[in-house]
């Protein structure tokens, strides 16, 4: 996926576009003022337990999988076992003849292009009946040649995945300066190739929808990262007015990018429900999760980098081949373009099409792969220069700042992360020579680090309403969704902070496309979009309440103190009013509309920053890697809820270590199927594989980003994890593994390469 497309998705799809933001104030206040203000917060930036924690741990929270409606049918989808075929015929009659089957649909015509593509569907009274019927659907395929191995697909003689189009397509190029001149100026030039494999999302809750019709209005409960986008997608697919579609998502067991768009299964559920006149539930299986709802595309990144003896980087070039099946891969070049300030940089990226299901965005798409390549080559460059890799980064990190103000907030954030992380891991313990560290038997120890940037300052135009009730209760309504990150809690924290209440006093409504617009919960957008919108609504409510109380008490609004649900005059404490009195004076004006204003999404300060540090132990006999200690420092601006922010970092680091060491989806070239479409054969890290993680936040708050100066965190915490570990492995054994996952086999191969000196 191209990052520009990604930002378009993030901004919304057929929904209010970002309104033109006010230009950054020319003489903006320096950060210390904002930092001082942050210290005054009672709830914001502190640790607040999830307001819905009790619901979740007691099993009362209703996930899409838990939805049961009266008369609900079970829908099942038949998928192609063939990677490429002409669908000659589909006979639904035997399936429809099964008692208890109420509807069947043909879903494929013409060609199927990957194993797992949907072909037919049935709706039946229960799951066994649906399964039985599905097995009876007769499909005649005419087999066609296919290719699932992306390296074979590059060959000109390989079967064409897309009719009449080559399998390899250049999809990105970029250049600044003059790389040839830059390499000529360098004292040291190295060229290295790094690979990242296919990583599957595997959220705990698989994809799924429950669809029901009320007259001509469609209601879909969906396990999604974007209720508004799915509403629009369903409306288009079913040719309905968007106003006649409501998408609801109360709780979700993870998505990681695989649930950003409208699912084919959601459309199937809606069609089956329309045909049968009954609610229909379609849940995907664990296998489906591995074959038809995406994965992180692979990458094959060749970097050439030149530097002067003192570490000044003079030129970078990157040639990448990415593979995302029948969809384009990810651009991985943003890190090399943005993280370091090298004046000469050239990028060329190609995507390789294969007969494999389409990739989907996965937690920091592109950056995650790109950071592995870039941060690895930085490590190897440091070794070639005989320089400390942290110093090499400090010397070169981008100091692009915000507009022309000359205030390098962004750079300050990254620098602070370097400082915090290095201190936490004990960087001074690092042995300066790769492979020269301490050893216990076959085990070698090493330290490594990696830096990262990622977008994440939120979507301008996000809306939230704050509603006051006569009894003093407060509701905050926003059409965002909580995908497991604690959105309800941060909304309650911000409203409570602003109104002088406690988070538990606030009723949160979200996860419904009928509510005010918010972007997808992806792109690390949720908190920096929603929290400022809630803040804006709450500030407006407080201002209005104070003005009305002041009129009642015949004092200036500035003289009013709002304490919990009481109003009093500062100058004359005898003058006070109850919430009920002030509420009456509000008349009907009890809904306050908030919006996330602030900077547009394309400013450099929009970025979040991070630096991760790892200590590992590598067994030179078995190739096993153990991560012993980990330190993660993030700059996400103002942290809204420290507890859930730390959870994001734990999750991101865990996923990064898991992908770095274990996870890889394997394709069978003979049949075109996924070899390991389950959680037994696809290895994911468990808690026993994860070390102590020390988490730090750089308190660098730029108040111009949005009214809280808050930035995202979900994806940033994922980006530097795999390269930090790879670099620690390099430091331990003196050879870079250059491919993730760093399985024992690959570690041993790398050690052999070292012995043979190649
Ligand atoms: Mo993320 S890959 O935008 O869920």
XYZ file of C-alpha atoms and ligand atoms in Angstrom:
762
model
C 0.000 0.000 0.000
C 1.146 3.496 -0.690
C 1.323 5.684 2.359
C -0.643 8.381 0.568
C -3.511 5.944 0.072
C -3.184 4.969 3.684
C -3.589 8.569 4.784
C -6.627 8.874 2.533
C -8.195 5.905 4.288
C -7.256 7.435 7.593
C -8.917 10.702 6.714
C -12.138 8.862 6.024
C -13.999 7.477 3.134
C -16.951 9.473 1.907
C -16.952 11.261 5.228
C -16.112 14.814 6.230
C -12.672 15.605 4.937
C -10.062 17.340 6.970
C -11.089 20.964 7.195
C -8.351 23.399 6.279
C -6.428 23.919 9.457
C -5.250 27.272 10.673
C -1.624 27.856 9.755
C 0.755 27.220 12.637
C 1.082 30.317 14.740
C 4.205 32.198 13.689
C 5.495 32.829 17.171
C 4.130 29.752 18.854
C 4.715 29.295 22.527
C 7.749 27.163 23.282
C 7.191 23.674 24.600
C 8.074 24.273 28.255
C 4.806 26.165 28.737
C 2.869 23.121 27.582
C 4.977 20.827 29.734
C 4.285 22.968 32.757
C 0.588 22.857 31.981
C 0.687 19.088 31.597
C 1.971 18.771 35.121
C -1.212 20.363 36.444
C -3.458 17.633 35.092
C -5.224 15.443 37.603
C -6.195 12.584 35.244
C -4.569 13.253 31.866
C -1.168 11.562 31.700
C -1.837 9.604 34.873
C -2.767 5.917 35.049
C -6.517 5.351 34.998
C -7.848 1.791 35.024
C -10.089 0.952 32.087
C -13.611 2.216 32.730
C -14.872 -0.957 31.017
C -12.308 -3.308 32.561
C -14.896 -5.019 34.729
C -17.186 -5.664 31.742
C -14.338 -7.176 29.794
C -12.847 -9.466 32.421
C -16.224 -10.728 33.612
C -17.281 -11.616 30.082
C -20.200 -9.199 30.032
C -18.749 -7.057 27.261
C -20.471 -8.027 24.014
C -18.101 -8.677 21.138
C -19.393 -9.262 17.597
C -18.869 -12.973 18.155
C -21.236 -12.745 21.159
C -24.122 -11.156 19.265
C -27.174 -13.406 19.170
C -30.388 -12.127 17.635
C -33.789 -13.795 17.618
C -34.137 -16.152 14.647
C -30.494 -15.653 13.693
C -29.060 -17.898 10.965
C -25.458 -18.962 10.467
C -23.787 -18.049 7.197
C -20.783 -19.942 5.850
C -18.541 -19.182 2.915
C -17.053 -21.716 0.513
C -13.545 -20.826 -0.636
C -11.546 -21.846 -3.656
C -8.973 -24.563 -2.981
C -7.259 -23.524 -6.223
C -4.836 -20.666 -6.585
C -5.892 -19.915 -10.163
C -8.867 -21.325 -12.043
C -11.751 -20.549 -14.316
C -15.007 -21.120 -12.455
C -16.979 -23.074 -15.048
C -20.097 -23.647 -12.958
C -21.453 -23.458 -9.432
C -24.408 -25.674 -8.545
C -26.183 -24.558 -5.376
C -29.159 -26.948 -5.695
C -27.733 -29.801 -3.576
C -26.958 -27.344 -0.794
C -30.393 -25.746 -0.936
C -31.991 -29.192 -0.722
C -30.565 -29.733 2.781
C -33.306 -29.224 5.399
C -32.533 -26.125 7.445
C -30.780 -24.289 4.615
C -32.613 -21.059 3.815
C -30.439 -19.389 1.196
C -27.370 -19.859 -0.952
C -25.347 -17.419 -3.040
C -22.877 -17.674 -5.892
C -19.955 -15.380 -5.123
C -17.508 -16.044 -7.933
C -17.723 -15.728 -11.654
C -14.953 -15.858 -14.177
C -11.569 -16.437 -12.587
C -10.418 -17.080 -9.060
C -6.908 -15.783 -8.446
C -5.936 -17.227 -5.077
C -6.699 -20.174 -2.837
C -9.176 -18.895 -0.290
C -11.132 -16.602 -2.604
C -14.860 -16.776 -1.872
C -16.933 -18.879 -4.268
C -20.339 -19.498 -2.653
C -22.207 -19.028 0.617
C -25.111 -20.571 2.458
C -27.319 -19.556 5.378
C -28.706 -22.279 7.599
C -30.334 -22.718 10.979
C -27.103 -23.790 12.630
C -23.421 -24.293 11.983
C -23.400 -28.077 11.317
C -26.194 -27.681 8.781
C -24.364 -24.822 7.076
C -21.133 -26.856 6.960
C -22.953 -29.858 5.527
C -24.628 -27.739 2.853
C -21.391 -25.997 1.933
C -19.747 -29.365 1.283
C -22.525 -30.165 -1.199
C -22.076 -27.043 -3.343
C -20.716 -28.305 -6.660
C -18.071 -26.155 -8.259
C -16.415 -27.013 -11.536
C -12.999 -25.423 -11.966
C -10.805 -25.306 -15.029
C -7.333 -25.117 -13.573
C -4.959 -22.391 -14.651
C -1.242 -22.007 -14.017
C -0.361 -19.992 -10.922
C 2.605 -18.714 -8.989
C 2.718 -18.082 -5.259
C 6.478 -17.759 -4.746
C 7.253 -14.085 -5.246
C 10.808 -14.710 -6.417
C 9.559 -17.122 -9.105
C 6.844 -14.623 -9.996
C 9.571 -12.124 -10.972
C 10.634 -14.402 -13.799
C 9.314 -13.230 -17.175
C 8.122 -16.774 -17.939
C 6.037 -17.033 -14.730
C 2.233 -17.283 -15.049
C 0.651 -13.837 -15.210
C -1.298 -13.114 -12.054
C -3.221 -10.245 -13.641
C -4.416 -10.729 -17.201
C -2.201 -8.954 -19.679
C -0.083 -7.211 -17.062
C 3.412 -8.086 -15.884
C 3.851 -9.437 -12.363
C 6.470 -6.844 -11.479
C 5.483 -3.207 -11.372
C 7.439 -0.182 -10.209
C 5.195 1.543 -7.689
C 7.384 4.103 -6.034
C 10.401 6.223 -6.780
C 11.938 9.115 -4.948
C 15.114 11.112 -5.248
C 16.787 14.091 -3.645
C 20.284 15.423 -4.203
C 22.770 13.418 -6.233
C 23.514 9.945 -4.871
C 26.468 9.281 -7.177
C 28.135 12.436 -5.934
C 27.263 11.417 -2.374
C 28.857 7.975 -2.735
C 31.937 9.571 -4.306
C 32.315 11.833 -1.256
C 32.051 8.902 1.169
C 34.996 7.285 2.945
C 33.020 4.096 3.524
C 30.317 2.606 1.290
C 28.471 -0.602 2.113
C 25.703 -2.449 0.290
C 23.460 -4.977 2.031
C 20.191 -6.805 1.393
C 17.590 -7.442 4.093
C 14.416 -9.455 3.914
C 11.209 -9.496 5.876
C 8.723 -12.334 5.586
C 4.941 -12.621 5.522
C 3.419 -11.922 8.913
C -0.216 -12.776 9.642
C -2.409 -10.506 11.808
C -4.239 -13.280 13.704
C -6.338 -11.129 16.037
C -7.812 -13.090 18.949
C -11.301 -12.370 17.620
C -11.515 -13.461 13.999
C -13.304 -11.266 11.459
C -17.061 -11.453 11.414
C -20.407 -9.713 11.053
C -24.011 -10.089 12.114
C -26.470 -8.464 9.707
C -30.124 -7.708 10.252
C -32.674 -5.631 8.368
C -35.332 -3.401 9.883
C -37.464 -2.674 6.853
C -35.053 -1.126 4.376
C -32.510 -0.160 7.036
C -29.508 -2.437 7.381
C -27.878 -2.900 10.783
C -24.542 -4.692 10.879
C -22.626 -5.649 14.003
C -19.097 -5.898 12.738
C -15.685 -6.661 14.142
C -14.146 -3.610 12.520
C -11.625 -0.836 12.992
C -13.890 1.684 11.252
C -17.662 1.811 11.620
C -18.063 4.831 9.293
C -15.967 3.321 6.511
C -17.816 -0.002 6.709
C -21.144 1.840 6.592
C -20.085 3.537 3.357
C -18.593 0.334 1.952
C -21.766 -1.654 2.625
C -23.933 1.104 1.171
C -21.882 1.021 -2.044
C -21.790 -2.769 -2.288
C -25.533 -3.126 -1.720
C -26.515 0.076 -3.579
C -28.208 1.549 -0.528
C -28.224 5.127 0.715
C -25.546 5.376 3.405
C -28.249 6.861 5.620
C -29.945 3.449 5.600
C -26.966 1.615 7.030
C -25.847 1.485 10.652
C -22.666 -0.285 11.684
C -22.128 -1.161 15.338
C -18.993 -2.361 17.061
C -18.995 -2.359 20.834
C -15.942 -4.431 21.684
C -13.278 -6.067 19.586
C -10.546 -8.624 20.047
C -7.885 -6.990 17.894
C -7.442 -6.072 14.259
C -3.903 -4.733 13.730
C -4.908 -3.309 10.351
C -6.713 -6.357 8.969
C -10.115 -4.882 9.839
C -9.812 -1.418 8.305
C -11.979 -1.980 5.249
C -15.393 -3.423 4.442
C -15.249 -7.212 4.558
C -16.602 -9.353 1.737
C -18.098 -11.497 4.511
C -20.035 -8.469 5.813
C -21.618 -8.007 2.402
C -22.411 -11.739 2.303
C -24.069 -11.553 5.734
C -26.196 -8.586 4.612
C -27.220 -10.301 1.365
C -28.126 -13.571 3.098
C -30.104 -11.631 5.702
C -32.002 -9.772 2.992
C -32.773 -12.987 1.159
C -33.973 -14.907 4.205
C -35.591 -12.028 6.091
C -33.675 -13.151 9.199
C -30.519 -11.984 10.936
C -27.394 -13.752 9.676
C -24.071 -14.208 11.423
C -20.918 -14.867 9.402
C -17.740 -15.497 11.379
C -14.462 -16.308 9.714
C -12.417 -19.247 10.934
C -8.818 -19.151 12.135
C -7.873 -20.668 8.791
C -9.775 -17.902 6.958
C -7.761 -15.411 8.979
C -4.605 -16.861 7.482
C -5.757 -17.078 3.877
C -8.156 -14.304 2.944
C -7.999 -11.258 5.188
C -4.449 -10.149 4.673
C -0.967 -10.263 6.121
C 2.064 -8.007 6.144
C 3.644 -8.088 2.672
C 7.201 -9.309 2.342
C 10.111 -7.071 1.419
C 13.511 -7.544 -0.151
C 15.444 -4.358 0.513
C 18.870 -3.583 -0.882
C 20.501 -0.559 0.712
C 23.654 1.189 -0.302
C 24.912 3.771 2.144
C 27.964 5.990 2.134
C 29.472 7.924 5.033
C 32.462 10.026 5.935
C 34.914 8.774 8.574
C 33.222 10.955 11.196
C 29.879 9.226 10.539
C 28.229 11.886 8.380
C 26.027 10.000 5.929
C 26.523 11.283 2.385
C 24.226 9.043 0.339
C 21.520 6.427 0.657
C 19.980 4.303 -2.039
C 17.254 1.696 -1.666
C 15.951 -0.854 -4.124
C 12.962 -2.767 -2.783
C 10.802 -5.648 -4.011
C 7.591 -6.036 -2.030
C 4.979 -8.712 -2.438
C 1.353 -8.459 -1.366
C -0.276 -11.219 -3.402
C -2.968 -9.976 -5.794
C -2.588 -6.510 -4.244
C 0.405 -4.172 -4.324
C 2.927 -4.579 -1.513
C 3.929 -1.835 0.932
C 6.262 1.039 0.235
C 9.034 0.610 2.769
C 11.069 3.700 1.926
C 9.647 6.292 4.292
C 12.192 5.561 7.023
C 15.164 5.955 4.648
C 13.662 9.143 3.238
C 12.775 10.730 6.578
C 14.622 9.412 9.611
C 18.117 10.632 8.683
C 19.005 13.938 7.105
C 21.313 12.609 4.413
C 21.207 15.106 1.515
C 21.393 12.497 -1.263
C 18.787 9.786 -1.339
C 17.369 7.624 -4.093
C 14.617 5.054 -3.834
C 13.099 2.611 -6.263
C 10.386 0.185 -5.208
C 8.706 -2.605 -7.111
C 5.750 -4.743 -6.222
C 5.556 -8.383 -7.286
C 2.098 -9.846 -7.848
C 1.397 -13.495 -6.938
C -1.638 -15.800 -6.732
C -2.017 -15.148 -3.037
C -4.813 -13.347 -1.182
C -4.405 -9.589 -0.922
C -2.226 -8.166 1.809
C -3.713 -5.702 4.260
C -2.202 -2.908 6.275
C -0.502 -4.300 9.344
C 0.627 -2.258 12.344
C 2.762 0.487 10.786
C 2.637 -0.846 7.221
C 5.855 -0.168 5.313
C 7.641 1.465 8.225
C 7.905 -1.801 10.095
C 9.628 -3.515 7.159
C 11.574 -0.383 6.198
C 12.855 0.187 9.721
C 14.173 -3.384 9.791
C 16.218 -2.725 6.654
C 17.307 0.810 7.433
C 18.178 0.274 11.085
C 20.053 -2.912 10.220
C 22.180 -1.179 7.598
C 22.823 1.652 10.055
C 24.178 -0.964 12.464
C 26.420 -2.498 9.816
C 27.568 0.962 8.760
C 28.477 1.797 12.364
C 30.576 -1.369 12.492
C 32.281 -0.499 9.195
C 33.075 2.954 10.590
C 34.100 1.491 13.949
C 31.639 3.855 15.554
C 29.041 3.497 18.314
C 25.720 2.866 16.497
C 23.851 5.192 18.848
C 26.342 7.982 18.121
C 25.946 7.338 14.394
C 22.212 7.872 14.720
C 22.578 10.932 16.906
C 24.871 12.436 14.340
C 22.464 11.887 11.470
C 18.865 11.955 12.650
C 16.671 14.413 10.855
C 16.313 17.812 12.434
C 13.485 18.869 10.183
C 11.328 21.100 12.269
C 7.872 22.515 12.192
C 7.442 25.023 9.413
C 9.804 27.965 9.703
C 9.515 28.475 13.410
C 12.942 27.033 14.051
C 11.599 25.054 16.968
C 12.771 21.468 16.562
C 10.137 19.780 18.717
C 10.243 16.662 16.606
C 13.964 16.140 16.784
C 13.901 16.869 20.456
C 11.473 13.973 20.883
C 13.734 11.484 19.121
C 16.816 12.703 20.935
C 15.039 12.351 24.255
C 14.109 8.759 23.328
C 17.781 7.961 22.609
C 18.750 9.373 25.983
C 16.037 7.594 27.986
C 16.444 4.226 26.242
C 20.245 4.165 26.430
C 20.148 4.895 30.134
C 17.510 2.235 30.832
C 19.320 -0.572 28.994
C 22.744 0.428 30.268
C 24.190 1.177 26.828
C 27.638 1.774 28.308
C 27.770 -2.005 28.967
C 27.703 -2.692 25.211
C 30.868 -4.246 23.929
C 32.070 -2.029 21.088
C 33.046 -4.897 18.829
C 30.298 -7.061 17.262
C 30.795 -10.635 18.426
C 33.250 -9.610 21.099
C 30.937 -9.644 24.080
C 30.637 -11.840 27.131
C 30.073 -15.554 26.665
C 28.743 -18.416 28.783
C 29.328 -21.720 27.033
C 27.698 -21.415 23.611
C 25.663 -18.343 24.663
C 26.844 -14.903 23.522
C 25.353 -11.656 24.778
C 24.815 -8.443 22.897
C 23.055 -5.069 22.960
C 21.285 -3.407 20.049
C 19.010 -0.496 19.323
C 16.847 1.005 16.582
C 15.033 4.274 15.983
C 11.709 4.963 14.322
C 9.246 7.529 13.145
C 5.595 7.073 12.251
C 2.619 9.327 11.584
C 0.030 9.747 14.256
C -1.117 13.196 15.285
C -4.748 12.463 14.466
C -7.347 13.513 11.904
C -8.517 17.109 11.787
C -12.298 17.147 11.522
C -12.944 14.411 14.102
C -16.146 15.170 15.971
C -17.407 14.394 19.466
C -20.500 15.535 21.343
C -20.782 16.129 25.037
C -24.318 15.878 26.393
C -25.409 17.203 29.783
C -28.448 15.667 31.469
C -30.737 17.361 34.018
C -29.541 15.121 36.841
C -25.953 16.176 36.214
C -24.909 13.074 34.360
C -22.584 13.532 31.413
C -22.367 11.574 28.194
C -19.674 11.758 25.539
C -20.618 10.463 22.111
C -18.226 9.791 19.258
C -18.394 7.506 16.243
C -14.940 6.145 16.963
C -14.391 2.559 18.029
C -12.475 0.868 20.805
C -10.424 -1.869 19.172
C -9.021 -2.964 22.509
C -6.758 0.000 23.212
C -8.894 1.671 25.884
C -10.654 4.396 23.884
C -13.594 4.623 26.294
C -11.174 5.282 29.119
C -9.215 8.039 27.420
C -12.451 9.773 26.400
C -13.669 9.613 30.008
C -10.303 10.856 31.278
C -10.357 13.930 29.046
C -13.988 14.812 29.756
C -13.535 14.285 33.509
C -10.344 16.349 33.575
C -12.011 19.260 31.805
C -15.258 19.172 33.782
C -13.635 18.563 37.159
C -15.282 15.153 37.536
C -13.983 11.588 37.843
C -13.625 9.319 34.762
C -16.231 6.929 36.172
C -18.753 9.796 36.179
C -18.730 9.984 32.378
C -20.924 7.762 30.212
C -19.202 6.895 26.951
C -20.980 6.056 23.731
C -18.958 4.919 20.745
C -18.781 2.197 18.130
C -21.809 3.264 16.104
C -21.783 4.846 12.655
C -24.817 6.984 13.589
C -22.586 8.915 16.003
C -20.446 11.941 14.988
C -17.632 11.189 12.549
C -14.279 9.854 13.636
C -11.578 8.221 11.526
C -10.702 4.554 11.438
C -9.003 3.192 14.509
C -5.828 2.660 12.557
C -2.860 4.757 11.600
C -2.414 5.403 15.323
C -5.104 8.024 14.889
C -7.627 7.253 17.570
C -6.355 9.025 20.665
C -4.964 12.111 18.860
C -8.212 12.456 16.900
C -10.769 11.666 19.562
C -9.177 13.056 22.737
C -8.838 16.594 21.274
C -12.423 16.485 19.974
C -13.677 15.463 23.418
C -11.495 18.143 24.986
C -12.973 20.743 22.646
C -16.551 19.714 23.464
C -15.820 19.715 27.192
C -14.079 23.104 27.084
C -17.126 24.536 25.294
C -19.437 22.991 27.892
C -17.407 24.442 30.760
C -17.316 27.882 29.134
C -21.053 27.886 28.590
C -21.831 26.548 32.066
C -19.615 29.207 33.603
C -21.232 31.938 31.517
C -24.710 30.823 32.500
C -23.752 30.471 36.172
C -22.166 33.928 36.054
C -25.367 35.429 34.667
C -27.384 33.749 37.396
C -24.999 34.914 40.125
C -24.482 38.317 38.512
C -20.685 38.066 38.428
C -18.124 37.816 35.607
C -17.668 34.407 34.004
C -14.000 34.617 34.986
C -15.090 34.778 38.591
C -16.860 31.408 38.470
C -15.252 28.339 39.980
C -16.663 25.044 38.824
C -16.037 22.320 41.341
C -17.557 18.982 40.499
C -21.190 19.801 39.926
C -21.263 23.084 41.889
C -20.633 26.666 40.814
C -19.419 29.450 43.076
C -18.047 32.965 42.829
C -14.372 33.346 43.615
C -14.760 36.870 44.943
C -17.932 36.210 46.893
C -18.075 32.574 48.120
C -21.581 33.194 49.442
C -22.771 33.262 45.852
C -23.247 29.749 44.555
C -25.487 27.733 42.289
C -26.273 24.049 41.914
C -25.830 22.130 38.705
C -29.626 21.718 38.431
C -30.107 25.476 38.566
C -27.473 26.184 35.965
C -28.763 23.355 33.790
C -32.244 24.911 33.785
C -30.715 28.179 32.623
C -29.037 26.403 29.733
C -32.542 25.780 28.398
C -32.171 23.350 25.498
C -28.537 24.158 24.877
C -27.199 20.967 26.468
C -25.279 19.328 23.648
C -21.770 20.650 22.954
C -20.089 19.862 19.668
C -16.356 19.301 19.767
C -13.924 19.043 16.892
C -10.280 18.137 16.600
C -8.690 21.205 15.094
C -4.977 21.822 14.879
C -2.338 20.840 12.407
C -2.966 19.024 9.164
C -1.562 15.538 8.764
C 1.341 16.246 6.469
C 3.602 18.230 8.771
C 6.787 16.610 9.966
C 5.823 17.243 13.575
C 2.841 15.019 12.842
C 5.296 12.179 13.315
C 5.824 10.202 16.454
C 9.303 9.039 17.397
C 10.804 6.129 19.233
C 14.033 4.379 20.138
C 14.136 0.805 21.356
C 17.010 -1.041 23.002
C 17.386 -4.785 23.458
C 19.749 -7.122 25.219
C 19.871 -10.648 23.845
C 21.597 -13.934 24.328
C 22.321 -16.113 21.286
C 23.219 -19.789 21.342
C 25.944 -20.282 18.756
C 25.380 -24.074 18.715
C 21.573 -24.135 18.326
C 20.861 -20.713 16.853
C 18.344 -19.910 19.574
C 17.820 -16.248 20.476
C 16.587 -15.118 23.884
C 15.673 -11.522 24.579
C 16.820 -10.761 28.125
C 15.868 -7.147 28.617
C 14.132 -4.490 26.616
C 13.787 -0.726 26.918
C 11.301 1.208 24.795
C 11.245 5.004 24.717
C 8.474 6.738 22.774
C 7.652 10.313 21.923
C 3.901 10.465 21.531
C 3.511 13.973 22.864
C 1.040 14.319 25.716
C 0.138 10.871 27.045
C -3.577 10.785 27.846
C -3.735 7.600 29.914
C -0.405 6.198 31.017
C -1.778 2.749 31.832
C -3.241 2.030 28.396
C -0.310 3.796 26.709
C 2.051 1.357 28.395
C -0.174 -1.491 27.228
C 0.245 -0.280 23.651
C 4.006 -0.415 24.018
C 3.935 -3.887 25.572
C 1.742 -5.029 22.664
C 3.885 -3.402 19.997
C 7.142 -4.738 21.388
C 5.664 -8.216 21.827
C 4.451 -8.263 18.242
C 7.804 -6.973 17.022
C 9.813 -9.576 18.923
C 7.424 -12.256 17.763
C 7.782 -11.223 14.108
C 11.516 -10.818 14.516
C 12.025 -14.289 15.937
C 9.135 -16.619 15.102
C 6.314 -15.536 12.805
C 6.235 -16.491 9.159
C 3.424 -17.525 6.902
C 4.613 -20.220 4.517
C 3.063 -20.852 1.090
C 3.025 -24.215 -0.661
C 4.275 -23.690 -4.165
C 2.744 -26.960 -5.392
C -0.880 -26.268 -4.368
C -0.830 -22.523 -3.841
C -2.158 -22.864 -0.283
C -0.967 -21.539 3.065
C 0.990 -24.312 4.786
C 0.521 -23.012 8.334
C -2.991 -21.500 8.548
C -3.407 -22.182 12.278
C -1.923 -21.189 15.610
C -0.118 -24.512 16.041
C 2.126 -24.189 12.987
C 2.251 -20.394 12.819
C 4.375 -19.500 15.823
C 3.468 -16.453 17.876
C 5.424 -15.373 20.942
C 3.873 -16.194 24.290
C 4.482 -14.405 27.559
C 7.352 -16.809 28.285
C 9.223 -15.431 25.248
C 8.881 -11.811 26.308
C 11.388 -10.207 28.662
C 10.992 -7.405 31.116
C 10.098 -4.296 29.094
C 10.940 -0.914 30.509
C 8.684 1.747 29.021
C 9.468 5.442 28.901
C 7.698 8.417 27.402
C 9.506 11.535 26.265
C 7.507 14.395 27.677
C 7.872 16.604 24.630
C 4.548 18.281 24.033
C 3.993 20.458 20.990
C 0.754 22.331 21.661
C 0.211 23.183 18.003
C -0.407 19.606 16.909
C -3.810 19.578 18.579
C -5.289 21.088 21.724
C -3.693 18.412 23.912
C -0.447 17.988 21.983
C -1.146 14.273 21.926
C 0.067 11.845 19.258
C -0.581 8.176 18.510
C 1.226 5.170 19.889
C -0.235 1.892 18.630
C 1.946 1.549 15.579
C 5.038 3.501 16.733
C 5.689 0.943 19.454
C 5.839 -1.814 16.855
C 8.260 -0.273 14.368
C 11.745 -0.517 15.946
C 11.314 -3.813 17.805
C 12.527 -6.333 15.219
C 15.625 -4.337 14.157
C 16.558 -3.600 17.791
C 16.695 -7.348 18.396
C 18.448 -8.080 15.078
C 21.103 -5.518 15.929
C 21.552 -6.995 19.401
C 21.997 -10.414 17.784
C 24.638 -8.875 15.509
C 26.383 -7.360 18.493
C 26.326 -10.772 20.199
C 27.593 -12.977 17.371
C 29.378 -10.583 15.021
C 27.282 -11.360 11.963
C 23.989 -9.779 10.926
C 21.158 -12.245 10.301
C 19.565 -9.865 7.728
C 16.263 -11.726 7.505
C 13.287 -11.933 9.832
C 12.089 -14.053 11.427
C 15.542 -14.863 12.797
C 14.844 -18.553 13.175
C 17.561 -20.802 14.650
C 18.216 -22.063 11.109
C 18.867 -18.550 9.798
C 21.054 -17.685 12.778
C 23.158 -20.786 12.154
C 23.382 -19.968 8.431
C 24.575 -16.484 9.321
C 27.229 -17.960 11.640
C 28.412 -20.195 8.776
C 28.616 -17.146 6.530
C 30.814 -15.535 9.183
C 33.112 -18.567 9.349
C 33.503 -18.659 5.595
C 34.074 -14.903 5.641
C 31.477 -14.194 2.935
Mo -3.300 0.046 11.459
S -2.147 -1.024 10.188
O -3.752 1.404 10.626
O -4.543 -0.818 12.081
